[in-house]
Coordinates of C-alpha atoms in Angstrom, one line a residue:
Chain A
X1 CA 56.7 13.5 -11.4
X2 CA 53.7 14.5 -9.4
X3 CA 52.1 16.0 -12.5
X4 CA 52.4 12.9 -14.6
X5 CA 50.8 10.9 -11.8
X6 CA 47.9 13.4 -11.7
X7 CA 47.4 13.2 -15.5
X8 CA 47.3 9.3 -15.5
X9 CA 44.8 9.5 -12.7
X10 CA 42.4 11.7 -14.5
X11 CA 42.5 9.9 -17.8
X12 CA 41.9 6.6 -16.1
X13 CA 39.1 7.9 -13.8
X14 CA 36.1 7.8 -16.1
X15 CA 36.5 4.5 -18.0
X16 CA 38.6 2.4 -15.8
X17 CA 36.2 2.2 -12.9
X18 CA 36.7 3.3 -9.3
X19 CA 34.0 5.8 -9.6
X20 CA 30.3 5.5 -9.1
X21 CA 28.5 6.4 -12.3
X22 CA 25.3 7.4 -10.4
X23 CA 27.1 9.2 -7.5
X24 CA 25.8 6.7 -5.0
X25 CA 27.0 3.6 -3.3
X26 CA 26.7 0.1 -4.9
X27 CA 24.5 -1.1 -2.0
X28 CA 22.0 1.8 -2.2
X29 CA 21.7 1.5 -6.0
X30 CA 21.1 -2.3 -5.8
X31 CA 18.5 -1.7 -3.1
X32 CA 16.7 0.7 -5.4
X33 CA 16.8 -1.8 -8.3
X34 CA 15.5 -4.5 -6.0
X35 CA 12.6 -2.2 -5.1
X36 CA 11.9 -1.5 -8.8
X37 CA 11.6 -5.2 -9.5
X38 CA 9.5 -5.7 -6.3
X39 CA 7.2 -3.0 -7.5
X40 CA 6.6 -5.1 -10.6
X41 CA 5.8 -8.1 -8.5
X42 CA 3.2 -6.2 -6.5
X43 CA 2.1 -4.4 -9.7
X44 CA 1.5 -7.8 -11.4
X45 CA -0.6 -9.0 -8.5
X46 CA -2.7 -5.8 -8.2
X47 CA -3.2 -5.5 -11.9
X48 CA -4.3 -9.1 -12.1
X49 CA -6.8 -8.4 -9.4
X50 CA -8.0 -5.4 -11.3
X51 CA -8.4 -7.3 -14.6
X52 CA -10.5 -10.0 -12.9
X53 CA -12.6 -7.3 -11.2
X54 CA -13.1 -5.6 -14.5
X55 CA -14.2 -8.9 -16.1
X56 CA -16.9 -9.5 -13.5
X57 CA -20.4 -8.1 -13.6
X58 CA -20.5 -8.0 -9.8
X59 CA -17.8 -7.4 -7.2
X60 CA -18.0 -7.2 -3.4
X61 CA -18.7 -3.9 -1.8
X62 CA -15.7 -3.2 0.4
X63 CA -17.7 -0.8 2.6
X64 CA -19.7 -3.7 3.9
X65 CA -16.9 -6.3 4.1
X66 CA -14.5 -4.1 6.0
X67 CA -16.9 -2.3 8.3
X68 CA -16.0 -3.4 11.8
X69 CA -13.7 -1.9 14.4
X70 CA -12.6 -3.8 17.5
X71 CA -14.6 -2.5 20.5
X72 CA -17.1 -0.6 18.4
X73 CA -20.4 -2.4 18.0
X74 CA -21.9 -0.5 15.1
X75 CA -21.1 -0.1 11.5
X76 CA -17.8 1.7 10.9
X77 CA -16.7 1.5 7.2
X78 CA -13.1 2.4 6.5
X79 CA -12.3 3.1 10.1
X80 CA -10.0 0.2 10.9
X81 CA -8.1 0.3 7.7
X82 CA -7.6 4.0 8.2
X83 CA -6.0 3.3 11.5
X84 CA -3.7 0.8 9.8
X85 CA -2.8 3.4 7.2
X86 CA -2.0 6.0 9.8
X87 CA 0.2 3.6 11.7
X88 CA 2.2 2.8 8.6
X89 CA 2.6 6.4 7.6
X90 CA 3.7 7.3 11.0
X91 CA 6.3 4.5 11.2
X92 CA 7.6 5.8 7.8
X93 CA 8.2 9.2 9.4
X94 CA 10.0 7.6 12.4
X95 CA 12.2 5.6 10.0
X96 CA 13.2 8.7 8.0
X97 CA 14.0 10.5 11.3
X98 CA 16.2 7.5 12.2
X99 CA 18.0 7.8 8.9
X100 CA 18.4 11.5 9.6
X101 CA 19.9 10.9 13.0
X102 CA 22.3 8.4 11.3
X103 CA 23.5 11.1 9.0
X104 CA 24.4 13.1 12.1
X105 CA 26.1 10.1 13.7
X106 CA 23.8 10.3 16.7
X107 CA 23.6 6.8 18.0
X108 CA 21.0 7.4 20.7
X109 CA 18.7 9.2 18.1
X110 CA 19.0 6.3 15.7
X111 CA 18.1 3.8 18.4
X112 CA 15.1 5.8 19.6
X113 CA 13.5 6.3 16.1
X114 CA 14.3 2.8 15.0
X115 CA 12.6 1.4 18.1
X116 CA 9.5 3.4 17.4
X117 CA 9.6 2.2 13.7
X118 CA 9.7 -1.4 14.9
X119 CA 6.8 -0.7 17.3
X120 CA 4.8 0.8 14.4
X121 CA 5.5 -2.3 12.2
X122 CA 4.4 -4.6 15.0
X123 CA 1.2 -2.6 15.6
X124 CA 0.4 -2.8 11.9
X125 CA 1.0 -6.6 11.8
X126 CA -1.3 -6.9 14.9
X127 CA -4.0 -5.0 13.1
X128 CA -3.7 -7.2 10.1
X129 CA -3.9 -10.4 12.2
X130 CA -7.1 -9.1 13.8
X131 CA -8.6 -8.2 10.4
X132 CA -7.8 -11.6 8.9
X133 CA -9.1 -13.5 11.9
X134 CA -12.3 -11.4 11.8
X135 CA -12.8 -12.1 8.1
X136 CA -12.1 -15.8 8.2
X137 CA -14.0 -16.6 11.4
X138 CA -17.0 -14.1 11.1
X139 CA -19.9 -16.1 9.6
X140 CA -22.4 -14.6 7.3
X141 CA -25.7 -15.9 5.9
X142 CA -25.5 -17.1 2.3
X143 CA -28.3 -18.5 0.2
X144 CA -26.9 -21.7 -1.5
X145 CA -29.6 -23.3 -3.6
X146 CA -32.6 -23.0 -1.4
X147 CA -30.7 -23.3 1.9
X148 CA -29.2 -20.7 4.2
X149 CA -25.6 -21.5 5.0
X150 CA -23.2 -19.5 7.2
X151 CA -19.8 -18.8 5.6
X152 CA -16.6 -17.0 6.6
X153 CA -14.6 -15.0 4.0
X154 CA -11.9 -17.4 2.8
X155 CA -9.9 -18.4 -0.3
X156 CA -12.8 -20.7 -1.3
X157 CA -15.9 -19.0 0.1
X158 CA -17.2 -15.5 -0.4
X159 CA -20.5 -14.6 1.4
X160 CA -20.6 -11.1 0.0
X161 CA -22.5 -11.8 -3.3
X162 CA -25.5 -9.9 -4.5
X163 CA -28.5 -9.8 -2.2
X164 CA -31.8 -11.5 -3.0
X165 CA -35.1 -11.7 -1.2
X166 CA -35.7 -15.1 0.3
X167 CA -38.7 -16.0 2.6
X168 CA -39.4 -12.3 3.1
X169 CA -35.9 -11.5 4.1
X170 CA -32.8 -10.2 2.4
X171 CA -29.9 -12.6 2.1
X172 CA -26.6 -12.6 0.2
X173 CA -25.8 -15.2 -2.5
X174 CA -22.3 -16.5 -3.0
X175 CA -20.0 -13.8 -4.4
X176 CA -16.9 -14.1 -6.7
X177 CA -14.5 -16.6 -5.1
X178 CA -11.5 -14.6 -6.6
X179 CA -12.0 -11.9 -4.0
X180 CA -10.7 -14.0 -1.1
X181 CA -7.7 -15.2 -3.1
X182 CA -6.7 -11.8 -4.2
X183 CA -7.4 -10.1 -0.8
X184 CA -5.5 -12.6 1.3
X185 CA -2.8 -13.1 -1.4
X186 CA -2.0 -9.4 -1.8
X187 CA -2.4 -8.2 1.8
X188 CA -0.5 -11.4 2.9
X189 CA 2.3 -10.7 0.5
X190 CA 2.4 -7.1 1.8
X191 CA 2.2 -8.2 5.4
X192 CA 5.1 -10.6 4.8
X193 CA 7.1 -7.6 3.5
X194 CA 6.1 -5.7 6.7
X195 CA 7.3 -8.7 8.7
X196 CA 10.6 -8.9 7.0
X197 CA 11.0 -5.1 7.3
X198 CA 10.5 -5.5 11.1
X199 CA 13.1 -8.2 11.2
X200 CA 15.6 -6.1 9.2
X201 CA 14.9 -3.0 11.4
X202 CA 15.4 -5.2 14.5
X203 CA 18.8 -6.3 13.1
X204 CA 19.6 -2.6 12.4
X205 CA 18.7 -1.7 16.0
X206 CA 20.9 -4.5 17.4
X207 CA 23.8 -3.5 15.2
X208 CA 23.3 0.2 16.2
X209 CA 23.3 -0.8 19.9
X210 CA 26.4 -2.8 19.5
X211 CA 28.0 0.3 17.9
X212 CA 28.9 -1.4 14.6
X213 CA 27.8 1.6 12.5
X214 CA 29.6 4.1 14.8
X215 CA 32.8 2.1 14.3
X216 CA 32.2 2.0 10.5
X217 CA 31.8 5.7 10.5
X218 CA 28.5 5.8 8.7
X219 CA 24.9 4.6 9.0
X220 CA 24.3 3.6 5.4
X221 CA 22.9 0.2 6.4
X222 CA 20.1 2.0 8.2
X223 CA 19.5 4.1 5.1
X224 CA 19.1 1.0 3.0
X225 CA 16.7 -0.6 5.5
X226 CA 14.9 2.7 5.4
X227 CA 14.5 2.5 1.7
X228 CA 12.9 -0.9 2.0
X229 CA 10.6 0.2 4.8
X230 CA 9.4 3.2 2.8
X231 CA 8.7 0.9 -0.1
X232 CA 6.5 -1.2 2.2
X233 CA 4.6 1.9 3.1
X234 CA 4.4 2.9 -0.6
X235 CA 2.9 -0.5 -1.5
X236 CA 0.4 -0.2 1.2
X237 CA -0.8 3.1 -0.3
X238 CA -1.7 1.2 -3.4
X239 CA -3.2 -1.8 -1.6
X240 CA -5.3 0.6 0.4
X241 CA -6.5 2.2 -2.8
X242 CA -7.3 -1.0 -4.7
X243 CA -9.0 -3.0 -1.9
X244 CA -10.6 -0.4 0.4
X245 CA -11.2 2.8 -1.4
X246 CA -12.3 2.1 -5.0
Chain B
X1 CA 34.8 11.1 21.1
X2 CA 35.0 11.4 17.3
X3 CA 31.3 10.8 17.0
X4 CA 30.6 13.6 19.4
X5 CA 32.7 16.1 17.5
X6 CA 31.1 14.9 14.2
X7 CA 27.6 15.5 15.6
X8 CA 28.7 18.9 16.7
X9 CA 30.1 19.8 13.3
X10 CA 27.1 18.4 11.3
X11 CA 24.4 20.1 13.4
X12 CA 24.1 23.0 11.0
X13 CA 21.1 25.2 10.5
X14 CA 20.1 23.2 7.4
X15 CA 19.6 20.2 9.7
X16 CA 16.5 21.8 11.2
X17 CA 15.3 22.6 7.7
X18 CA 15.6 18.9 6.8
X19 CA 13.6 17.8 9.9
X20 CA 11.0 20.4 9.0
X21 CA 10.8 19.0 5.5
X22 CA 10.2 15.5 6.8
X23 CA 7.3 16.7 9.1
X24 CA 5.9 18.7 6.3
X25 CA 5.7 15.6 4.1
X26 CA 4.1 13.8 7.0
X27 CA 1.3 16.4 7.2
X28 CA 0.8 16.4 3.5
X29 CA 0.4 12.6 3.6
X30 CA -2.0 12.8 6.5
X31 CA -4.1 15.4 4.7
X32 CA -4.2 13.4 1.5
X33 CA -5.2 10.3 3.4
X34 CA -8.0 12.2 5.1
X35 CA -9.2 13.5 1.7
X36 CA -9.1 9.9 0.4
X37 CA -11.2 8.8 3.4
X38 CA -13.6 11.6 2.9
X39 CA -14.1 10.6 -0.8
X40 CA -14.5 6.9 0.3
X41 CA -17.2 7.8 2.8
X42 CA -18.9 10.1 0.3
X43 CA -19.1 7.1 -2.1
X44 CA -20.5 5.0 0.8
X45 CA -23.2 7.6 1.4
X46 CA -24.0 8.2 -2.2
X47 CA -24.3 4.4 -2.8
X48 CA -27.3 4.4 -0.5
X49 CA -29.3 6.4 -3.0
X50 CA -29.0 5.8 -6.7
X51 CA -25.9 7.7 -7.8
X52 CA -25.0 8.3 -11.4
X53 CA -22.2 6.0 -12.6
X54 CA -20.0 8.9 -13.8
X55 CA -20.2 10.8 -10.5
X56 CA -18.9 7.7 -8.7
X57 CA -16.2 7.3 -11.3
X58 CA -15.2 10.9 -10.9
X59 CA -14.8 10.6 -7.1
X60 CA -12.8 7.4 -7.6
X61 CA -10.6 9.3 -10.1
X62 CA -10.0 11.9 -7.4
X63 CA -9.0 9.2 -5.0
X64 CA -6.5 7.8 -7.5
X65 CA -5.0 11.2 -8.0
X66 CA -4.6 11.6 -4.2
X67 CA -2.9 8.2 -4.1
X68 CA -0.4 9.2 -6.8
X69 CA 0.3 12.4 -4.8
X70 CA 1.0 10.3 -1.7
X71 CA 3.3 8.0 -3.7
X72 CA 5.2 11.0 -5.0
X73 CA 5.7 12.4 -1.5
X74 CA 6.9 9.1 -0.1
X75 CA 9.4 8.5 -2.9
X76 CA 10.8 12.0 -3.3
X77 CA 10.9 13.1 0.4
X78 CA 11.0 10.0 2.5
X79 CA 13.2 8.0 0.1
X80 CA 15.1 11.1 -0.9
X81 CA 14.9 10.1 -4.5
X82 CA 14.5 13.8 -5.4
X83 CA 18.1 14.4 -4.1
X84 CA 19.7 11.6 -6.1
X85 CA 21.6 11.9 -9.3
X86 CA 19.3 12.5 -12.3
X87 CA 20.4 9.6 -14.5
X88 CA 20.0 7.2 -11.6
X89 CA 16.4 8.4 -11.2
X90 CA 15.9 8.0 -15.0
X91 CA 17.3 4.5 -14.9
X92 CA 14.4 3.6 -12.7
X93 CA 11.7 5.9 -13.9
X94 CA 12.0 4.8 -17.6
X95 CA 11.4 1.0 -16.8
X96 CA 8.5 2.1 -14.6
X97 CA 6.8 3.6 -17.7
X98 CA 6.0 -0.1 -18.6
X99 CA 3.2 0.3 -16.0
X100 CA 1.3 2.6 -18.3
X101 CA 1.0 -0.3 -20.8
X102 CA 0.6 -2.9 -18.1
X103 CA -2.4 -1.2 -16.4
X104 CA -4.1 -0.1 -19.7
X105 CA -3.8 -3.4 -21.4
X106 CA -5.0 -5.5 -18.6
X107 CA -8.0 -3.3 -17.7
X108 CA -9.0 -3.2 -21.3
X109 CA -8.6 -7.0 -21.5
X110 CA -10.7 -7.6 -18.4
X111 CA -13.4 -5.3 -19.8
X112 CA -13.4 -7.1 -23.1
X113 CA -13.6 -10.5 -21.4
X114 CA -16.7 -9.3 -19.5
X115 CA -18.4 -8.0 -22.7
X116 CA -17.6 -11.2 -24.6
X117 CA -19.1 -13.4 -21.8
X118 CA -22.2 -11.2 -21.4
X119 CA -23.0 -11.3 -25.1
X120 CA -21.6 -14.8 -25.9
X121 CA -18.8 -13.2 -28.0
X122 CA -21.2 -10.7 -29.6
X123 CA -23.8 -13.2 -30.8
X124 CA -26.6 -11.9 -28.6
X125 CA -27.7 -8.7 -26.8
X126 CA -26.6 -8.3 -23.2
X127 CA -29.5 -8.8 -20.8
X128 CA -29.3 -7.2 -17.4
X129 CA -29.6 -9.8 -14.7
X130 CA -32.8 -9.8 -12.7
X131 CA -33.0 -7.2 -10.0
X132 CA -30.7 -7.9 -7.2
X133 CA -30.3 -5.8 -4.1
X134 CA -27.1 -4.4 -2.8
X135 CA -26.8 -4.5 1.0
X136 CA -27.4 -0.7 1.2
X137 CA -30.8 -0.5 -0.6
X138 CA -33.1 -2.8 1.2
X139 CA -36.5 -2.8 -0.5
X140 CA -39.4 -1.6 1.6
X141 CA -41.2 -4.3 3.6
X142 CA -38.2 -6.6 3.6
X143 CA -36.0 -6.9 6.6
X144 CA -32.4 -8.0 6.6
X145 CA -33.1 -10.9 8.9
X146 CA -30.3 -13.3 7.8
X147 CA -27.4 -11.5 9.5
X148 CA -24.3 -13.0 10.9
X149 CA -24.8 -16.2 12.9

């Protein structure tokens, strides 16, 4: 009697379901597939930017657009965005440590590392808010026709065009308008991902505090939130590359 | 109570190895980022002179390789994809190969668009635009007097 039951079980097991084909849970697999599709969304944006940049004879020099650091008067190319990159990498580490504590069912550890991850995310968003404000409100001289105008960097104005000599002084001409659209569009879309990641992590922190995962017996939700958060870091690696480094 | 016993049971020596692996990945990412920054600043310095186009392209190529290295570390260590079932990894890695076409096609397309515009679809020779200055090489005797307002 027992033997028959066992045989039925084993012949059914492969084709009749009840077994994960990828040796992982449904939720984790679907999170991965969502991230694959999201990477195509980001890829589409960044590749579109690259195509437009390749089609232009002139593009802005990022070392001169992004060269300020709050509190530092002089020229500091790459400095501020490096800080943002370090913040995001560090918050990725704290997230993976939170997931690790979850595997050990250590509630206090998950809380601590999740909290630090949320702080990192908020710090990154703060940096981005400063950078955007600085770009939009900082006025730069542009030669339009035979007149000097003062423009901020926006979706419709780009004061970072090629320099010409005018009245014995060097002044920029209008640069490619596409720069602002792509920069604010792509960093904004990424920033929105960071924001939703912070919200998701906050929900995870609250649920951890309330002991929901401890009751459930596993911290897989934190793991899935972690996948999303690492993806946000991963996208930033490419945004950093395409807008600030090359 | 159960959770405490669980934590006790699961704190095996390989736990320490896992944490070590995470921190190692962090240091690798940090070093790669610093290398990227060094390359970026090198380009900034070289741009002040008159660097050869291929040298700059080579440095940018190095930066791209560092970036791909960072992406690999984030995906395999932080996201633990390296530990997942092989066919699950392939079910994502194979669609990702579309990016090879995606990037190549669109960069070639952008390049072609520029050439067509510069030569009116091949009907004339491309003429370099009149000399324009980049912010870094200010010609002698000219001051950068139109700065921010």
